[in-house]
PDB file of C-alpha atoms in Angstrom:
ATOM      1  CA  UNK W   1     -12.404  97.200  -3.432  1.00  0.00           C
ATOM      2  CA  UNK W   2      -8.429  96.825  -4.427  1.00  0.00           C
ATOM      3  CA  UNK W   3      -7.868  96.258  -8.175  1.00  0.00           C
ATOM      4  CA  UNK W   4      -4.657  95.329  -9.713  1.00  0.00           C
ATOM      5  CA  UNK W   5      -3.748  97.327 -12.757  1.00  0.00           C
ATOM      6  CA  UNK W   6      -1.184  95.819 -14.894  1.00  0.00           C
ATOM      7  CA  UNK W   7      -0.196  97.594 -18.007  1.00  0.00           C
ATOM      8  CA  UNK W   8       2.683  95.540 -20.023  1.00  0.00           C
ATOM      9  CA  UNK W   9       4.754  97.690 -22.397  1.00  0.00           C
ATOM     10  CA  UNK W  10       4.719  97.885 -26.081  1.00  0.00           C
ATOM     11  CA  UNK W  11       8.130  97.151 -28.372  1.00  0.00           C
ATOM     12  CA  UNK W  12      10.422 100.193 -28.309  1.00  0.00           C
ATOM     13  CA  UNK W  13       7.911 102.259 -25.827  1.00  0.00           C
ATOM     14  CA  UNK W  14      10.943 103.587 -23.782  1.00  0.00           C
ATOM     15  CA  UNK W  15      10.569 107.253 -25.110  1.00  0.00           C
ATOM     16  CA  UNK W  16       7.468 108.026 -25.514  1.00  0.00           C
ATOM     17  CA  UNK W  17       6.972 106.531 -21.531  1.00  0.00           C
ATOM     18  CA  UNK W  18       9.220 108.772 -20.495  1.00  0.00           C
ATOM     19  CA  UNK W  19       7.537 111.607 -22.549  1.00  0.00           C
ATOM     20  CA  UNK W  20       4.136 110.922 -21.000  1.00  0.00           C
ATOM     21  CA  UNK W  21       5.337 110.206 -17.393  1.00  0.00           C
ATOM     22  CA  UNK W  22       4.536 113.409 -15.957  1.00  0.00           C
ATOM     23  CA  UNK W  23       0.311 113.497 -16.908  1.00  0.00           C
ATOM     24  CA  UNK W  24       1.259 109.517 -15.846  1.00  0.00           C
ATOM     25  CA  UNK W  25       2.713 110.311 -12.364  1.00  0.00           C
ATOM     26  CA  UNK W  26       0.162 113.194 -11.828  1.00  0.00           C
ATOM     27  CA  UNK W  27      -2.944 110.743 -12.331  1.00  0.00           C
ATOM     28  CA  UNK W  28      -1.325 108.594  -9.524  1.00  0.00           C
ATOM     29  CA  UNK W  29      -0.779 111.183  -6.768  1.00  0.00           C
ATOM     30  CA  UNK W  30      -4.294 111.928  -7.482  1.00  0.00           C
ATOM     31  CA  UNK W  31      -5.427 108.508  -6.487  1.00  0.00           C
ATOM     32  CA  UNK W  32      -2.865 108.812  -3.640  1.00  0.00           C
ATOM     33  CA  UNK W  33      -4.308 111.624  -2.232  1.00  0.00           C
ATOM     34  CA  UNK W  34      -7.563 110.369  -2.501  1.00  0.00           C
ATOM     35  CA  UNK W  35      -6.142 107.853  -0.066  1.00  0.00           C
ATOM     36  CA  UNK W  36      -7.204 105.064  -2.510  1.00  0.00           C
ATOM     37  CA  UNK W  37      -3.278 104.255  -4.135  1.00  0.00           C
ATOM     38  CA  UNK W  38      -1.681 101.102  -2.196  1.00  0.00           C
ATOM     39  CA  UNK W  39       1.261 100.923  -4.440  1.00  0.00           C
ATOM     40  CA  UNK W  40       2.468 101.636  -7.643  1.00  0.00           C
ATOM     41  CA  UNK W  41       5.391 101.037  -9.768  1.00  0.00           C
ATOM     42  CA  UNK W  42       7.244  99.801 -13.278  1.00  0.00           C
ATOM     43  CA  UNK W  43       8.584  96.912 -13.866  1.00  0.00           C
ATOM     44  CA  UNK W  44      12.447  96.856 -15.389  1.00  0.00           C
ATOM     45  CA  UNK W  45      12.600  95.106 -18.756  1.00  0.00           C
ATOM     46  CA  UNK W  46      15.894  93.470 -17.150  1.00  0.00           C
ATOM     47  CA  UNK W  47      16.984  92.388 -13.363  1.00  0.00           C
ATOM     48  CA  UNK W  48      18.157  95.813 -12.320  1.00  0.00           C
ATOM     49  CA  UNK W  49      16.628  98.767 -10.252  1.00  0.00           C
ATOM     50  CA  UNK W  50      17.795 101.029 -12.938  1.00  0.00           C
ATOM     51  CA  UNK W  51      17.358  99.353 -16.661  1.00  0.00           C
ATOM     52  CA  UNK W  52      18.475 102.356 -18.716  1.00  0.00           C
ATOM     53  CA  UNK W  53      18.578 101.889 -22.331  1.00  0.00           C
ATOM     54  CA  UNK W  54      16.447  98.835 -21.876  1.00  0.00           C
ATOM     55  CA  UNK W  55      13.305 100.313 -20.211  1.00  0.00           C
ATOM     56  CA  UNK W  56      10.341  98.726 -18.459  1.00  0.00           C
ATOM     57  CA  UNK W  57       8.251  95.606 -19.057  1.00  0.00           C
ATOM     58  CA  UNK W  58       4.969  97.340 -17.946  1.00  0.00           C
ATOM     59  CA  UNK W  59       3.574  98.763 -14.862  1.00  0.00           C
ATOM     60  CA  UNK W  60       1.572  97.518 -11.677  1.00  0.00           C
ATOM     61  CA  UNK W  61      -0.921  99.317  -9.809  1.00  0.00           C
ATOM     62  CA  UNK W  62      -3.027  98.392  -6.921  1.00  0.00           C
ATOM     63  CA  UNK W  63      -5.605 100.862  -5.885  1.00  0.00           C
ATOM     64  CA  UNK W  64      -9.075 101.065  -4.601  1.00  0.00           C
ATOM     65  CA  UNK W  65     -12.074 101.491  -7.043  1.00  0.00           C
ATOM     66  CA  UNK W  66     -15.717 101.245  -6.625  1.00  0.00           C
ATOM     67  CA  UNK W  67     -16.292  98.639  -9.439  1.00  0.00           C
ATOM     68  CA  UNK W  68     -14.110  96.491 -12.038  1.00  0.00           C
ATOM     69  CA  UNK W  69     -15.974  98.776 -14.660  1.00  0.00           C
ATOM     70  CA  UNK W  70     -14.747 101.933 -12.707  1.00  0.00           C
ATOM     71  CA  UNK W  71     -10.491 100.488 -12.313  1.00  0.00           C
ATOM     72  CA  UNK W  72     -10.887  99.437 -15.997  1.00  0.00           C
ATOM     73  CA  UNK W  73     -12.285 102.788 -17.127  1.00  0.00           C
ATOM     74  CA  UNK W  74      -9.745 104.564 -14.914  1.00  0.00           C
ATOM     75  CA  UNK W  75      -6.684 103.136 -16.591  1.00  0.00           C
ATOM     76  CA  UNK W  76      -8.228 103.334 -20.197  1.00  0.00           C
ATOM     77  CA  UNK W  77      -8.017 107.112 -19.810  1.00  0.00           C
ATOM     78  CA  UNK W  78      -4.117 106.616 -18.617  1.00  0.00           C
ATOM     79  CA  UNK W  79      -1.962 108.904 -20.552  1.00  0.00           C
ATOM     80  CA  UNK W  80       0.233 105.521 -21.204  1.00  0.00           C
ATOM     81  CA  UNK W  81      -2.274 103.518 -22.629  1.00  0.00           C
ATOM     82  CA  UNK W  82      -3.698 106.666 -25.307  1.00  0.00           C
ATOM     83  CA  UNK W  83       0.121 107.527 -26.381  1.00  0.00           C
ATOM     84  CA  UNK W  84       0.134 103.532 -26.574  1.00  0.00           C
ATOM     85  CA  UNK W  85       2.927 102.999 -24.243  1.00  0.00           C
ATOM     86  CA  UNK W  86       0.950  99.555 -22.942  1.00  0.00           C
ATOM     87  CA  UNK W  87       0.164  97.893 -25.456  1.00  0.00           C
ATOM     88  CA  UNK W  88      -1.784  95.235 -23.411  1.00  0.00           C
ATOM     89  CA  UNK W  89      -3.809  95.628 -20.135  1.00  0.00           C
ATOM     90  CA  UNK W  90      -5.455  93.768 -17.635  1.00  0.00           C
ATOM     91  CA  UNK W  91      -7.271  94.536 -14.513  1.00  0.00           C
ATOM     92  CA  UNK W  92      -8.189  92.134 -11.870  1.00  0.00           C
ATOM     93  CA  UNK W  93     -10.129  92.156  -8.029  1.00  0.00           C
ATOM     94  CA  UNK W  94      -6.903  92.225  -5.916  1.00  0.00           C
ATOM     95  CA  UNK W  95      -7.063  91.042  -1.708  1.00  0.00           C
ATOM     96  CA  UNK W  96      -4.704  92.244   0.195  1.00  0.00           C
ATOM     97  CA  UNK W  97      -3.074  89.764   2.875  1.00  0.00           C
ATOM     98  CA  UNK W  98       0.153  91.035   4.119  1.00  0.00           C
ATOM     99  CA  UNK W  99       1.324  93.633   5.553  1.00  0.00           C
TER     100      UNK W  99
END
């Protein structure tokens, strides 16, 4: 099943995100090779593609898990929530309808 894995950024988290991106990015092409990733993505702290200075609000990810215990498991071992980059998550069942 698809789970939606939203990770919302903690005060000032700008640097150390960028710090841990690379173990971040690396757990994500592994889902995406698994064929399991639908999408994934930050989420600009301000209305612009590129925020700069002002980072990211948090993160989205929707990919395919065998349980809700499994997705929430999953992003607990996420390099950005154990260097405390999010410092709130939440995963949910996610259906895709379109396209």
């Amino acid at each position: 099943m698809l789970y939606a894995l939203i990770g919302e950024d903690a005060p000032g988290a700008l640097e150390t995100r960028l710090a841990v991106r690379p173990q971040h990015v690396a757990r994500l092409e592994a889902l995406r090779d698994d064929g399991r990733l639908l999408l994934a993505g930050p989420m600009p702290a301000i209305d612009s593609p590129d925020p700069g200075p002002a980072g990211f609000a948090g993160s989205l990810i929707v990919a395919e898990f065998d349980s809700l215990a499994s997705a929430e498991a999953w992003l607990r071992d996420d390099p950005y929530v154990r260097q405390g980059v999010f410092v709130r998550t939440t995963v949910r069942p996610f259906r895709k309808t379109l396209p």
